[in-house]
Amino acid sequence: MTLQERINAFVALGDKLRTLDTDTKAALTQRANDDNGWFDELSVTNALTGVEKMLSKEVLENWVGNYSSSEDEKPNKVLVVMAGNIPAVGFHDALSILISGHILMAKLSSQDTFLMTTLFNWLKEIEPKFNDFIQILEAPVKDINKVIATGSDNSTRYFVKYFSKYPNIIRHNRSSVAVIRGDEDEETLAKLADDIFLYYGLGCRNISKVYAPKDYDLTQLLKALEPRAKETIINHKYANNYDYNKSIYLVNKVEHLDNGGLIVVESEEMVSPISVLYYETYENGLELKAKLGDAEDKIQCIVTDGQWLAGSEDFGQAQFPSVSTYADNVDTMEFLSPIVK
């Protein structure tokens, strides 16, 4: 299969996703929700929209054009141990491997089996040659050339040991942060709602912590986020976490702020529980830079208003990565290069 054939197949998959009818979308969401109770209509719709945006001809051709290709390159067997924290979270790795001309050996998460299998089946219907390039495994195998594995800090210790003899990308727990300058208005702060609440805080690109200037009035942030917080708490799984965490803070007399759907607590920790947003203050730019530097290996992305901090993304954009945005800032396509031409 040529590179152009692979690109054309993924473009056709994107077209299919864009034209799904309402009944099909509803059935997809319901079946995905059976696998994972967090996968509701908003989560599934947002995830699939993110996938389809990657699959335009212009985007794909520009993307792969940045990497070396070779007519002599033989397909590698690449094992991917996929996470299942948000819908279709493993798709980008699958896309990277398949469009590069390599063989995907996917160990799917039990929490996200249906959506990923459906996407693979649609791709194979569009281009039957992909039948020879997609293998779904019940367990990891040894007949592989490279490995990409994503998991918790505990599981990554196992991955590092088990896959050490293969070229690999091993990803561990990360979370994302927002930096508030202090002069943002309510409308601007409200843009953080998607960054915080989409996928109920379960993704590595969800904002779990805010850095704010010393003496900043956090009630401004809570007010801006209140409408979305009260929409989010309708989900019973999220509400259960909110009730539990609030009761713990009350019993232990932990100071916190609350807008009826989100709890804000001061902490130096990076990963907050579901329904909780941590915050930490800074006095000046040097202190902020030092704090972000100390936590660099735990941060997936940083959002700021207007990207005023170098390397940051804009408020509201954390959950909408481009095809060239790589987890843990490790270039997956470079790892897979050269592309099979």
PDB file of N, CA and C in Angstrom, residues 182-242:
ATOM      1  N   GLY A 182      -4.049  37.447  36.009  1.00  0.00           N
ATOM      2  CA  GLY A 182      -4.692  38.235  37.051  1.00  0.00           C
ATOM      3  C   GLY A 182      -5.617  39.310  36.542  1.00  0.00           C
ATOM      4  N   ASP A 183      -5.493  39.639  35.248  1.00  0.00           N
ATOM      5  CA  ASP A 183      -6.337  40.696  34.698  1.00  0.00           C
ATOM      6  C   ASP A 183      -7.381  40.167  33.711  1.00  0.00           C
ATOM      7  N   GLU A 184      -7.574  38.843  33.660  1.00  0.00           N
ATOM      8  CA  GLU A 184      -8.545  38.255  32.741  1.00  0.00           C
ATOM      9  C   GLU A 184      -9.969  38.575  33.196  1.00  0.00           C
ATOM     10  N   ASP A 185     -10.847  38.846  32.253  1.00  0.00           N
ATOM     11  CA  ASP A 185     -12.238  39.110  32.609  1.00  0.00           C
ATOM     12  C   ASP A 185     -13.011  37.787  32.675  1.00  0.00           C
ATOM     13  N   GLU A 186     -14.280  37.875  33.070  1.00  0.00           N
ATOM     14  CA  GLU A 186     -15.083  36.665  33.275  1.00  0.00           C
ATOM     15  C   GLU A 186     -15.246  35.867  31.992  1.00  0.00           C
ATOM     16  N   GLU A 187     -15.439  36.558  30.885  1.00  0.00           N
ATOM     17  CA  GLU A 187     -15.608  35.861  29.606  1.00  0.00           C
ATOM     18  C   GLU A 187     -14.360  35.076  29.240  1.00  0.00           C
ATOM     19  N   THR A 188     -13.213  35.652  29.495  1.00  0.00           N
ATOM     20  CA  THR A 188     -11.949  34.966  29.199  1.00  0.00           C
ATOM     21  C   THR A 188     -11.760  33.764  30.099  1.00  0.00           C
ATOM     22  N   LEU A 189     -12.019  33.919  31.387  1.00  0.00           N
ATOM     23  CA  LEU A 189     -11.873  32.812  32.323  1.00  0.00           C
ATOM     24  C   LEU A 189     -12.837  31.666  32.000  1.00  0.00           C
ATOM     25  N   ALA A 190     -13.999  32.003  31.473  1.00  0.00           N
ATOM     26  CA  ALA A 190     -14.991  30.978  31.144  1.00  0.00           C
ATOM     27  C   ALA A 190     -14.497  30.034  30.056  1.00  0.00           C
ATOM     28  N   LYS A 191     -13.504  30.482  29.262  1.00  0.00           N
ATOM     29  CA  LYS A 191     -12.954  29.613  28.221  1.00  0.00           C
ATOM     30  C   LYS A 191     -12.258  28.392  28.813  1.00  0.00           C
ATOM     31  N   LEU A 192     -11.872  28.495  30.074  1.00  0.00           N
ATOM     32  CA  LEU A 192     -11.218  27.357  30.740  1.00  0.00           C
ATOM     33  C   LEU A 192     -12.176  26.200  30.990  1.00  0.00           C
ATOM     34  N   ALA A 193     -13.477  26.412  30.801  1.00  0.00           N
ATOM     35  CA  ALA A 193     -14.470  25.376  31.101  1.00  0.00           C
ATOM     36  C   ALA A 193     -14.192  24.094  30.320  1.00  0.00           C
ATOM     37  N   ASP A 194     -13.932  24.213  29.006  1.00  0.00           N
ATOM     38  CA  ASP A 194     -13.622  23.018  28.216  1.00  0.00           C
ATOM     39  C   ASP A 194     -12.351  22.350  28.711  1.00  0.00           C
ATOM     40  N   ASP A 195     -11.350  23.150  29.033  1.00  0.00           N
ATOM     41  CA  ASP A 195     -10.070  22.593  29.494  1.00  0.00           C
ATOM     42  C   ASP A 195     -10.230  21.795  30.781  1.00  0.00           C
ATOM     43  N   ILE A 196     -11.131  22.246  31.635  1.00  0.00           N
ATOM     44  CA  ILE A 196     -11.315  21.608  32.947  1.00  0.00           C
ATOM     45  C   ILE A 196     -12.341  20.482  32.904  1.00  0.00           C
ATOM     46  N   PHE A 197     -13.487  20.728  32.263  1.00  0.00           N
ATOM     47  CA  PHE A 197     -14.630  19.829  32.422  1.00  0.00           C
ATOM     48  C   PHE A 197     -14.811  18.788  31.317  1.00  0.00           C
ATOM     49  N   LEU A 198     -14.316  19.048  30.106  1.00  0.00           N
ATOM     50  CA  LEU A 198     -14.469  18.036  29.070  1.00  0.00           C
ATOM     51  C   LEU A 198     -13.824  16.733  29.527  1.00  0.00           C
ATOM     52  N   TYR A 199     -14.503  15.630  29.286  1.00  0.00           N
ATOM     53  CA  TYR A 199     -14.054  14.300  29.720  1.00  0.00           C
ATOM     54  C   TYR A 199     -13.991  14.184  31.242  1.00  0.00           C
ATOM     55  N   TYR A 200     -14.642  15.136  31.934  1.00  0.00           N
ATOM     56  CA  TYR A 200     -14.778  15.088  33.394  1.00  0.00           C
ATOM     57  C   TYR A 200     -13.438  15.102  34.136  1.00  0.00           C
ATOM     58  N   GLY A 201     -12.423  15.647  33.476  1.00  0.00           N
ATOM     59  CA  GLY A 201     -11.120  15.751  34.135  1.00  0.00           C
ATOM     60  C   GLY A 201     -10.284  14.492  34.048  1.00  0.00           C
ATOM     61  N   LEU A 202     -10.681  13.530  33.212  1.00  0.00           N
ATOM     62  CA  LEU A 202     -10.009  12.234  33.162  1.00  0.00           C
ATOM     63  C   LEU A 202      -8.820  12.187  32.210  1.00  0.00           C
ATOM     64  N   GLY A 203      -8.675  13.202  31.363  1.00  0.00           N
ATOM     65  CA  GLY A 203      -7.602  13.189  30.381  1.00  0.00           C
ATOM     66  C   GLY A 203      -6.346  13.874  30.855  1.00  0.00           C
ATOM     67  N   CYS A 204      -5.219  13.522  30.232  1.00  0.00           N
ATOM     68  CA  CYS A 204      -3.948  14.141  30.619  1.00  0.00           C
ATOM     69  C   CYS A 204      -3.889  15.603  30.180  1.00  0.00           C
ATOM     70  N   ARG A 205      -4.775  16.001  29.254  1.00  0.00           N
ATOM     71  CA  ARG A 205      -4.815  17.394  28.828  1.00  0.00           C
ATOM     72  C   ARG A 205      -5.876  18.197  29.591  1.00  0.00           C
ATOM     73  N   ASN A 206      -6.544  17.574  30.525  1.00  0.00           N
ATOM     74  CA  ASN A 206      -7.461  18.307  31.398  1.00  0.00           C
ATOM     75  C   ASN A 206      -6.673  19.158  32.391  1.00  0.00           C
ATOM     76  N   ILE A 207      -7.138  20.374  32.611  1.00  0.00           N
ATOM     77  CA  ILE A 207      -6.496  21.242  33.601  1.00  0.00           C
ATOM     78  C   ILE A 207      -6.862  20.763  34.995  1.00  0.00           C
ATOM     79  N   SER A 208      -5.855  20.365  35.746  1.00  0.00           N
ATOM     80  CA  SER A 208      -6.096  19.901  37.116  1.00  0.00           C
ATOM     81  C   SER A 208      -5.551  20.886  38.150  1.00  0.00           C
ATOM     82  N   LYS A 209      -4.839  21.912  37.637  1.00  0.00           N
ATOM     83  CA  LYS A 209      -4.242  22.875  38.565  1.00  0.00           C
ATOM     84  C   LYS A 209      -4.133  24.242  37.892  1.00  0.00           C
ATOM     85  N   VAL A 210      -4.326  25.268  38.706  1.00  0.00           N
ATOM     86  CA  VAL A 210      -4.207  26.650  38.242  1.00  0.00           C
ATOM     87  C   VAL A 210      -3.123  27.353  39.053  1.00  0.00           C
ATOM     88  N   TYR A 211      -2.266  28.089  38.352  1.00  0.00           N
ATOM     89  CA  TYR A 211      -1.307  28.974  39.016  1.00  0.00           C
ATOM     90  C   TYR A 211      -1.848  30.391  38.895  1.00  0.00           C
ATOM     91  N   ALA A 212      -1.959  31.074  40.031  1.00  0.00           N
ATOM     92  CA  ALA A 212      -2.534  32.426  40.054  1.00  0.00           C
ATOM     93  C   ALA A 212      -1.635  33.354  40.872  1.00  0.00           C
ATOM     94  N   PRO A 213      -1.654  34.646  40.570  1.00  0.00           N
ATOM     95  CA  PRO A 213      -0.838  35.596  41.343  1.00  0.00           C
ATOM     96  C   PRO A 213      -1.227  35.588  42.823  1.00  0.00           C
ATOM     97  N   LYS A 214      -0.271  35.856  43.664  1.00  0.00           N
ATOM     98  CA  LYS A 214      -0.524  35.946  45.102  1.00  0.00           C
ATOM     99  C   LYS A 214      -1.620  36.981  45.351  1.00  0.00           C
ATOM    100  N   ASP A 215      -2.547  36.639  46.230  1.00  0.00           N
ATOM    101  CA  ASP A 215      -3.683  37.489  46.600  1.00  0.00           C
ATOM    102  C   ASP A 215      -4.746  37.587  45.504  1.00  0.00           C
ATOM    103  N   TYR A 216      -4.655  36.733  44.490  1.00  0.00           N
ATOM    104  CA  TYR A 216      -5.681  36.724  43.439  1.00  0.00           C
ATOM    105  C   TYR A 216      -7.007  36.257  44.024  1.00  0.00           C
ATOM    106  N   ASP A 217      -8.098  36.872  43.617  1.00  0.00           N
ATOM    107  CA  ASP A 217      -9.434  36.519  44.110  1.00  0.00           C
ATOM    108  C   ASP A 217      -9.984  35.353  43.277  1.00  0.00           C
ATOM    109  N   LEU A 218      -9.890  34.163  43.813  1.00  0.00           N
ATOM    110  CA  LEU A 218     -10.305  32.972  43.077  1.00  0.00           C
ATOM    111  C   LEU A 218     -11.815  32.882  42.870  1.00  0.00           C
ATOM    112  N   THR A 219     -12.581  33.685  43.596  1.00  0.00           N
ATOM    113  CA  THR A 219     -14.028  33.650  43.375  1.00  0.00           C
ATOM    114  C   THR A 219     -14.379  34.130  41.965  1.00  0.00           C
ATOM    115  N   GLN A 220     -13.503  34.928  41.342  1.00  0.00           N
ATOM    116  CA  GLN A 220     -13.715  35.346  39.952  1.00  0.00           C
ATOM    117  C   GLN A 220     -13.719  34.128  39.028  1.00  0.00           C
ATOM    118  N   LEU A 221     -12.750  33.246  39.254  1.00  0.00           N
ATOM    119  CA  LEU A 221     -12.657  32.031  38.448  1.00  0.00           C
ATOM    120  C   LEU A 221     -13.849  31.118  38.693  1.00  0.00           C
ATOM    121  N   LEU A 222     -14.213  30.938  39.950  1.00  0.00           N
ATOM    122  CA  LEU A 222     -15.338  30.070  40.280  1.00  0.00           C
ATOM    123  C   LEU A 222     -16.640  30.589  39.677  1.00  0.00           C
ATOM    124  N   LYS A 223     -16.824  31.888  39.689  1.00  0.00           N
ATOM    125  CA  LYS A 223     -18.028  32.468  39.106  1.00  0.00           C
ATOM    126  C   LYS A 223     -18.074  32.226  37.602  1.00  0.00           C
ATOM    127  N   ALA A 224     -16.936  32.388  36.941  1.00  0.00           N
ATOM    128  CA  ALA A 224     -16.881  32.198  35.488  1.00  0.00           C
ATOM    129  C   ALA A 224     -17.158  30.746  35.100  1.00  0.00           C
ATOM    130  N   LEU A 225     -16.757  29.813  35.970  1.00  0.00           N
ATOM    131  CA  LEU A 225     -16.904  28.385  35.671  1.00  0.00           C
ATOM    132  C   LEU A 225     -18.212  27.791  36.200  1.00  0.00           C
ATOM    133  N   GLU A 226     -18.955  28.555  36.974  1.00  0.00           N
ATOM    134  CA  GLU A 226     -20.143  28.013  37.638  1.00  0.00           C
ATOM    135  C   GLU A 226     -21.182  27.428  36.681  1.00  0.00           C
ATOM    136  N   PRO A 227     -21.536  28.101  35.584  1.00  0.00           N
ATOM    137  CA  PRO A 227     -22.542  27.503  34.695  1.00  0.00           C
ATOM    138  C   PRO A 227     -22.136  26.115  34.189  1.00  0.00           C
ATOM    139  N   ARG A 228     -20.880  25.978  33.790  1.00  0.00           N
ATOM    140  CA  ARG A 228     -20.422  24.680  33.275  1.00  0.00           C
ATOM    141  C   ARG A 228     -20.316  23.647  34.394  1.00  0.00           C
ATOM    142  N   ALA A 229     -19.915  24.085  35.573  1.00  0.00           N
ATOM    143  CA  ALA A 229     -19.812  23.164  36.709  1.00  0.00           C
ATOM    144  C   ALA A 229     -21.173  22.553  37.023  1.00  0.00           C
ATOM    145  N   LYS A 230     -22.225  23.369  36.975  1.00  0.00           N
ATOM    146  CA  LYS A 230     -23.559  22.877  37.308  1.00  0.00           C
ATOM    147  C   LYS A 230     -24.151  22.018  36.198  1.00  0.00           C
ATOM    148  N   GLU A 231     -23.680  22.199  34.967  1.00  0.00           N
ATOM    149  CA  GLU A 231     -24.061  21.291  33.889  1.00  0.00           C
ATOM    150  C   GLU A 231     -23.357  19.943  34.058  1.00  0.00           C
ATOM    151  N   THR A 232     -22.100  20.003  34.454  1.00  0.00           N
ATOM    152  CA  THR A 232     -21.282  18.795  34.556  1.00  0.00           C
ATOM    153  C   THR A 232     -21.736  17.892  35.687  1.00  0.00           C
ATOM    154  N   ILE A 233     -22.177  18.474  36.781  1.00  0.00           N
ATOM    155  CA  ILE A 233     -22.518  17.676  37.960  1.00  0.00           C
ATOM    156  C   ILE A 233     -23.797  16.861  37.751  1.00  0.00           C
ATOM    157  N   ILE A 234     -24.478  17.089  36.639  1.00  0.00           N
ATOM    158  CA  ILE A 234     -25.646  16.258  36.315  1.00  0.00           C
ATOM    159  C   ILE A 234     -25.232  14.803  36.104  1.00  0.00           C
ATOM    160  N   ASN A 235     -24.005  14.595  35.629  1.00  0.00           N
ATOM    161  CA  ASN A 235     -23.491  13.232  35.475  1.00  0.00           C
ATOM    162  C   ASN A 235     -23.320  12.609  36.866  1.00  0.00           C
ATOM    163  N   HIS A 236     -23.992  11.480  37.101  1.00  0.00           N
ATOM    164  CA  HIS A 236     -24.018  10.913  38.457  1.00  0.00           C
ATOM    165  C   HIS A 236     -22.651  10.442  38.922  1.00  0.00           C
ATOM    166  N   LYS A 237     -21.797   9.984  37.981  1.00  0.00           N
ATOM    167  CA  LYS A 237     -20.468   9.537  38.383  1.00  0.00           C
ATOM    168  C   LYS A 237     -19.635  10.729  38.853  1.00  0.00           C
ATOM    169  N   TYR A 238     -19.745  11.842  38.134  1.00  0.00           N
ATOM    170  CA  TYR A 238     -19.045  13.058  38.539  1.00  0.00           C
ATOM    171  C   TYR A 238     -19.599  13.560  39.865  1.00  0.00           C
ATOM    172  N   ALA A 239     -20.948  13.546  40.007  1.00  0.00           N
ATOM    173  CA  ALA A 239     -21.592  14.030  41.236  1.00  0.00           C
ATOM    174  C   ALA A 239     -21.157  13.217  42.451  1.00  0.00           C
ATOM    175  N   ASN A 240     -21.000  11.915  42.267  1.00  0.00           N
ATOM    176  CA  ASN A 240     -20.552  11.061  43.374  1.00  0.00           C
ATOM    177  C   ASN A 240     -19.152  11.462  43.834  1.00  0.00           C
ATOM    178  N   ASN A 241     -18.285  11.760  42.879  1.00  0.00           N
ATOM    179  CA  ASN A 241     -16.928  12.200  43.226  1.00  0.00           C
ATOM    180  C   ASN A 241     -16.958  13.557  43.931  1.00  0.00           C
ATOM    181  N   TYR A 242     -17.792  14.440  43.429  1.00  0.00           N
ATOM    182  CA  TYR A 242     -17.923  15.772  44.043  1.00  0.00           C
ATOM    183  C   TYR A 242     -18.405  15.648  45.489  1.00  0.00           C
TER     184      TYR A 242
END
